[in-house]
Each structure stands twice: as C-alpha cells, then as structure tokens.
Amino acid sequence: MQSRARSMHLMSQLSNKKPSISVTNEEVKDDIQLLMKSDPGLFKEIVKKHTDDVLASLNDMQHQAEKLLDNVATSCRPMSRDEKRDLQKSIKELPGGNLKRVAEIIKDHYVASGKEFSDEVTVNLEEEDGVMLWRLHFYVAAVKSARKLAS
C-alpha cells in the first residue's frame, strides 16, 4: 500500500510542470526506478503522455520554422542560373537521408502550391519558383555546415 501511495505521489510530481520539492538527479533516478518496479503500467502511461506532449511541441515548432523559412524565402531575390546549377550539383552530392528531406521540401511546396505530386518526381530547377529554390538552398547549406562541423 505504501508503495502504491509513493507511486501516486511520484506520478503527481512527474505530471506537474514544476515539482513541489527540490530534487537531485539521483533522487529522480531512484524515484523512476521505484515507479517502474511498483507500477510498470502507470510508468508507461506517464512516459507515453510526456513523449506525446514533447512530440506535439516539436511538430508545432517544426511547422512554425517551416512557415518562417517560407516567409524568408519569399523575400529572396531570384536565383541566377549559376546558383541553380550549383544547387543541382550540391543536391546530387547529398547522402540518401538528406535526399529524402529534399523530396519532403519539394512535396510540401508542391502541396502548398496546389501542384500535383507523385511518388516519383523530376524537378527542373530552371522552371521552379524562387521560394522552393531558396528553401532547398538553405537546406543544402545547412547540411554542408553540419558536415564541416562533424569533420
């Protein structure tokens, strides 16, 4: 019974944004271990709730960042032919995981623009609008910067 009461107290503390008492990392680890042992179902429920909350917040932040990038890209000058060629070359050099993100950027732009998008898309950078081109440019530049930092 005491273990269940402790579990309920832990649940209320974990669910609150600010715990009512100051705790150390070691105490938190001990409390988590106790909760996992005493009530695994409750522990899973709490973890799922917090995971869902964090994922929803991250998803919302991603959408806000996407809107911000679109707003920035709308104010950019038209891309020159040389810049388009450089962008095309840089995209071809990206690893597979990054190419998936390029496809997502293109898909999102097509959907937002009301254009049709199929699973296989051939994009002619000469014919695309500046917003998508600059979004791709910013993404490729971010990947290049991350690679430089990693090496």
PDB file of C-alpha atoms in Angstrom:
ATOM      1  CA  MET A   1       0.000   0.000   0.000  1.00  0.00           C
ATOM      2  CA  GLN A   2       2.822   2.374   0.901  1.00  0.00           C
ATOM      3  CA  SER A   3       4.489   1.572  -2.439  1.00  0.00           C
ATOM      4  CA  ARG A   4       1.274   2.421  -4.309  1.00  0.00           C
ATOM      5  CA  ALA A   5       0.951   5.696  -2.392  1.00  0.00           C
ATOM      6  CA  ARG A   6       4.560   6.533  -3.261  1.00  0.00           C
ATOM      7  CA  SER A   7       3.830   5.709  -6.916  1.00  0.00           C
ATOM      8  CA  MET A   8       0.836   8.041  -6.921  1.00  0.00           C
ATOM      9  CA  HIS A   9       2.959  10.793  -5.351  1.00  0.00           C
ATOM     10  CA  LEU A  10       5.650  10.251  -7.979  1.00  0.00           C
ATOM     11  CA  MET A  11       3.059  10.336 -10.735  1.00  0.00           C
ATOM     12  CA  SER A  12       1.725  13.665  -9.489  1.00  0.00           C
ATOM     13  CA  GLN A  13       5.268  15.048  -9.269  1.00  0.00           C
ATOM     14  CA  LEU A  14       6.181  13.828 -12.753  1.00  0.00           C
ATOM     15  CA  SER A  15       2.955  15.203 -14.213  1.00  0.00           C
ATOM     16  CA  ASN A  16       3.465  18.657 -12.731  1.00  0.00           C
ATOM     17  CA  LYS A  17       5.489  21.151 -14.699  1.00  0.00           C
ATOM     18  CA  LYS A  18       7.316  22.203 -11.515  1.00  0.00           C
ATOM     19  CA  PRO A  19       7.757  19.686  -8.703  1.00  0.00           C
ATOM     20  CA  SER A  20       6.719  20.942  -5.280  1.00  0.00           C
ATOM     21  CA  ILE A  21      10.101  19.981  -3.830  1.00  0.00           C
ATOM     22  CA  SER A  22      13.648  20.463  -4.990  1.00  0.00           C
ATOM     23  CA  VAL A  23      15.148  17.125  -6.036  1.00  0.00           C
ATOM     24  CA  THR A  24      18.530  15.963  -7.249  1.00  0.00           C
ATOM     25  CA  ASN A  25      19.151  13.890 -10.352  1.00  0.00           C
ATOM     26  CA  GLU A  26      19.938  10.894  -8.177  1.00  0.00           C
ATOM     27  CA  GLU A  27      16.609  11.221  -6.356  1.00  0.00           C
ATOM     28  CA  VAL A  28      14.785  11.456  -9.663  1.00  0.00           C
ATOM     29  CA  LYS A  29      16.542   8.319 -10.916  1.00  0.00           C
ATOM     30  CA  ASP A  30      15.631   6.490  -7.699  1.00  0.00           C
ATOM     31  CA  ASP A  31      12.003   7.604  -7.959  1.00  0.00           C
ATOM     32  CA  ILE A  32      11.809   6.489 -11.575  1.00  0.00           C
ATOM     33  CA  GLN A  33      13.265   3.095 -10.693  1.00  0.00           C
ATOM     34  CA  LEU A  34      10.748   2.722  -7.862  1.00  0.00           C
ATOM     35  CA  LEU A  35       7.845   3.689 -10.093  1.00  0.00           C
ATOM     36  CA  MET A  36       8.999   1.310 -12.833  1.00  0.00           C
ATOM     37  CA  LYS A  37       9.144  -1.563 -10.342  1.00  0.00           C
ATOM     38  CA  SER A  38       5.996  -0.787  -8.372  1.00  0.00           C
ATOM     39  CA  ASP A  39       3.634   0.135 -11.213  1.00  0.00           C
ATOM     40  CA  PRO A  40       5.009  -0.511 -14.723  1.00  0.00           C
ATOM     41  CA  GLY A  41       1.653   0.257 -16.351  1.00  0.00           C
ATOM     42  CA  LEU A  42       1.448   3.650 -14.703  1.00  0.00           C
ATOM     43  CA  PHE A  43       5.060   4.343 -15.630  1.00  0.00           C
ATOM     44  CA  LYS A  44       4.385   3.522 -19.294  1.00  0.00           C
ATOM     45  CA  GLU A  45       1.313   5.751 -19.226  1.00  0.00           C
ATOM     46  CA  ILE A  46       3.283   8.685 -17.810  1.00  0.00           C
ATOM     47  CA  VAL A  47       6.140   8.199 -20.271  1.00  0.00           C
ATOM     48  CA  LYS A  48       3.709   7.972 -23.202  1.00  0.00           C
ATOM     49  CA  LYS A  49       1.899  11.136 -22.114  1.00  0.00           C
ATOM     50  CA  HIS A  50       5.110  13.121 -21.804  1.00  0.00           C
ATOM     51  CA  THR A  51       6.522  11.680 -25.020  1.00  0.00           C
ATOM     52  CA  ASP A  52       3.339  12.616 -26.883  1.00  0.00           C
ATOM     53  CA  ASP A  53       3.471  16.133 -25.404  1.00  0.00           C
ATOM     54  CA  VAL A  54       7.106  16.611 -26.427  1.00  0.00           C
ATOM     55  CA  LEU A  55       6.495  15.242 -29.932  1.00  0.00           C
ATOM     56  CA  ALA A  56       3.477  17.533 -30.372  1.00  0.00           C
ATOM     57  CA  SER A  57       5.560  20.524 -29.273  1.00  0.00           C
ATOM     58  CA  LEU A  58       8.387  19.581 -31.628  1.00  0.00           C
ATOM     59  CA  ASN A  59       5.936  19.102 -34.500  1.00  0.00           C
ATOM     60  CA  ASP A  60       4.414  22.520 -33.805  1.00  0.00           C
ATOM     61  CA  MET A  61       7.878  24.111 -33.686  1.00  0.00           C
ATOM     62  CA  GLN A  62       8.785  22.432 -36.973  1.00  0.00           C
ATOM     63  CA  HIS A  63       5.664  23.833 -38.656  1.00  0.00           C
ATOM     64  CA  GLN A  64       6.441  27.304 -37.297  1.00  0.00           C
ATOM     65  CA  ALA A  65      10.026  27.038 -38.555  1.00  0.00           C
ATOM     66  CA  GLU A  66       8.771  25.906 -41.975  1.00  0.00           C
ATOM     67  CA  LYS A  67       6.457  28.938 -42.171  1.00  0.00           C
ATOM     68  CA  LEU A  68       9.288  31.230 -41.135  1.00  0.00           C
ATOM     69  CA  LEU A  69      11.591  29.764 -43.789  1.00  0.00           C
ATOM     70  CA  ASP A  70       8.868  30.186 -46.411  1.00  0.00           C
ATOM     71  CA  ASN A  71       8.468  33.831 -45.385  1.00  0.00           C
ATOM     72  CA  VAL A  72      12.215  34.387 -45.621  1.00  0.00           C
ATOM     73  CA  ALA A  73      12.387  32.636 -48.993  1.00  0.00           C
ATOM     74  CA  THR A  74       9.592  34.804 -50.438  1.00  0.00           C
ATOM     75  CA  SER A  75      11.707  37.900 -49.855  1.00  0.00           C
ATOM     76  CA  CYS A  76      14.809  36.500 -51.568  1.00  0.00           C
ATOM     77  CA  ARG A  77      15.906  37.693 -54.964  1.00  0.00           C
ATOM     78  CA  PRO A  78      15.504  35.396 -57.974  1.00  0.00           C
ATOM     79  CA  MET A  79      18.175  32.712 -58.163  1.00  0.00           C
ATOM     80  CA  SER A  80      20.688  33.016 -61.014  1.00  0.00           C
ATOM     81  CA  ARG A  81      21.341  30.192 -63.483  1.00  0.00           C
ATOM     82  CA  ASP A  82      24.766  29.575 -61.951  1.00  0.00           C
ATOM     83  CA  GLU A  83      23.216  29.344 -58.486  1.00  0.00           C
ATOM     84  CA  LYS A  84      20.640  26.895 -59.810  1.00  0.00           C
ATOM     85  CA  ARG A  85      23.411  24.758 -61.343  1.00  0.00           C
ATOM     86  CA  ASP A  86      25.367  24.861 -58.072  1.00  0.00           C
ATOM     87  CA  LEU A  87      22.226  23.890 -56.183  1.00  0.00           C
ATOM     88  CA  GLN A  88      21.587  20.985 -58.551  1.00  0.00           C
ATOM     89  CA  LYS A  89      25.171  19.775 -58.150  1.00  0.00           C
ATOM     90  CA  SER A  90      25.006  20.101 -54.360  1.00  0.00           C
ATOM     91  CA  ILE A  91      21.727  18.176 -54.195  1.00  0.00           C
ATOM     92  CA  LYS A  92      23.225  15.336 -56.244  1.00  0.00           C
ATOM     93  CA  GLU A  93      26.097  15.075 -53.736  1.00  0.00           C
ATOM     94  CA  LEU A  94      23.797  14.678 -50.715  1.00  0.00           C
ATOM     95  CA  PRO A  95      23.562  11.319 -48.916  1.00  0.00           C
ATOM     96  CA  GLY A  96      20.316   9.329 -49.119  1.00  0.00           C
ATOM     97  CA  GLY A  97      18.822  10.531 -45.839  1.00  0.00           C
ATOM     98  CA  ASN A  98      19.306  14.132 -46.855  1.00  0.00           C
ATOM     99  CA  LEU A  99      17.815  13.436 -50.276  1.00  0.00           C
ATOM    100  CA  LYS A 100      14.658  12.264 -48.519  1.00  0.00           C
ATOM    101  CA  ARG A 101      14.424  15.654 -46.835  1.00  0.00           C
ATOM    102  CA  VAL A 102      14.908  17.359 -50.208  1.00  0.00           C
ATOM    103  CA  ALA A 103      11.977  15.307 -51.512  1.00  0.00           C
ATOM    104  CA  GLU A 104       9.902  16.349 -48.481  1.00  0.00           C
ATOM    105  CA  ILE A 105      10.671  20.021 -49.102  1.00  0.00           C
ATOM    106  CA  ILE A 106       9.637  19.652 -52.740  1.00  0.00           C
ATOM    107  CA  LYS A 107       6.494  17.706 -51.826  1.00  0.00           C
ATOM    108  CA  ASP A 108       5.472  20.218 -49.148  1.00  0.00           C
ATOM    109  CA  HIS A 109       5.996  23.073 -51.581  1.00  0.00           C
ATOM    110  CA  TYR A 110       4.021  21.370 -54.333  1.00  0.00           C
ATOM    111  CA  VAL A 111       1.146  20.568 -51.980  1.00  0.00           C
ATOM    112  CA  ALA A 112       1.100  24.134 -50.595  1.00  0.00           C
ATOM    113  CA  SER A 113       1.128  25.495 -54.158  1.00  0.00           C
ATOM    114  CA  GLY A 114      -1.700  23.212 -55.264  1.00  0.00           C
ATOM    115  CA  LYS A 115       0.525  21.313 -57.698  1.00  0.00           C
ATOM    116  CA  GLU A 116       0.273  17.575 -58.177  1.00  0.00           C
ATOM    117  CA  PHE A 117       2.922  15.445 -56.547  1.00  0.00           C
ATOM    118  CA  SER A 118       3.524  11.767 -57.226  1.00  0.00           C
ATOM    119  CA  ASP A 119       5.971   9.330 -55.657  1.00  0.00           C
ATOM    120  CA  GLU A 120       8.444   9.869 -58.488  1.00  0.00           C
ATOM    121  CA  VAL A 121       9.192  13.458 -59.293  1.00  0.00           C
ATOM    122  CA  THR A 122      11.569  15.022 -61.742  1.00  0.00           C
ATOM    123  CA  VAL A 123      12.247  18.628 -60.882  1.00  0.00           C
ATOM    124  CA  ASN A 124      13.548  21.122 -63.397  1.00  0.00           C
ATOM    125  CA  LEU A 125      15.205  23.780 -61.260  1.00  0.00           C
ATOM    126  CA  GLU A 126      15.078  26.241 -64.157  1.00  0.00           C
ATOM    127  CA  GLU A 127      11.274  26.188 -64.031  1.00  0.00           C
ATOM    128  CA  GLU A 128      10.697  26.173 -60.270  1.00  0.00           C
ATOM    129  CA  ASP A 129       9.765  29.245 -58.285  1.00  0.00           C
ATOM    130  CA  GLY A 130      12.201  31.086 -56.070  1.00  0.00           C
ATOM    131  CA  VAL A 131      10.617  30.070 -52.765  1.00  0.00           C
ATOM    132  CA  MET A 132      11.303  26.377 -53.309  1.00  0.00           C
ATOM    133  CA  LEU A 133      14.743  27.006 -54.779  1.00  0.00           C
ATOM    134  CA  TRP A 134      15.839  29.109 -51.819  1.00  0.00           C
ATOM    135  CA  ARG A 135      14.363  26.625 -49.335  1.00  0.00           C
ATOM    136  CA  LEU A 136      16.437  23.901 -50.997  1.00  0.00           C
ATOM    137  CA  HIS A 137      19.468  26.191 -50.997  1.00  0.00           C
ATOM    138  CA  PHE A 138      19.109  26.879 -47.254  1.00  0.00           C
ATOM    139  CA  TYR A 139      18.717  23.170 -46.533  1.00  0.00           C
ATOM    140  CA  VAL A 140      21.755  22.176 -48.603  1.00  0.00           C
ATOM    141  CA  ALA A 141      23.812  24.923 -46.945  1.00  0.00           C
ATOM    142  CA  ALA A 142      22.765  23.643 -43.501  1.00  0.00           C
ATOM    143  CA  VAL A 143      23.794  20.092 -44.432  1.00  0.00           C
ATOM    144  CA  LYS A 144      27.167  21.317 -45.701  1.00  0.00           C
ATOM    145  CA  SER A 145      27.739  23.288 -42.494  1.00  0.00           C
ATOM    146  CA  ALA A 146      26.829  20.287 -40.356  1.00  0.00           C
ATOM    147  CA  ARG A 147      29.252  18.106 -42.323  1.00  0.00           C
ATOM    148  CA  LYS A 148      32.073  20.609 -41.810  1.00  0.00           C
ATOM    149  CA  LEU A 149      31.390  20.726 -38.076  1.00  0.00           C
ATOM    150  CA  ALA A 150      31.324  16.934 -37.875  1.00  0.00           C
ATOM    151  CA  SER A 151      34.696  16.534 -39.572  1.00  0.00           C
TER     152      SER A 151
END
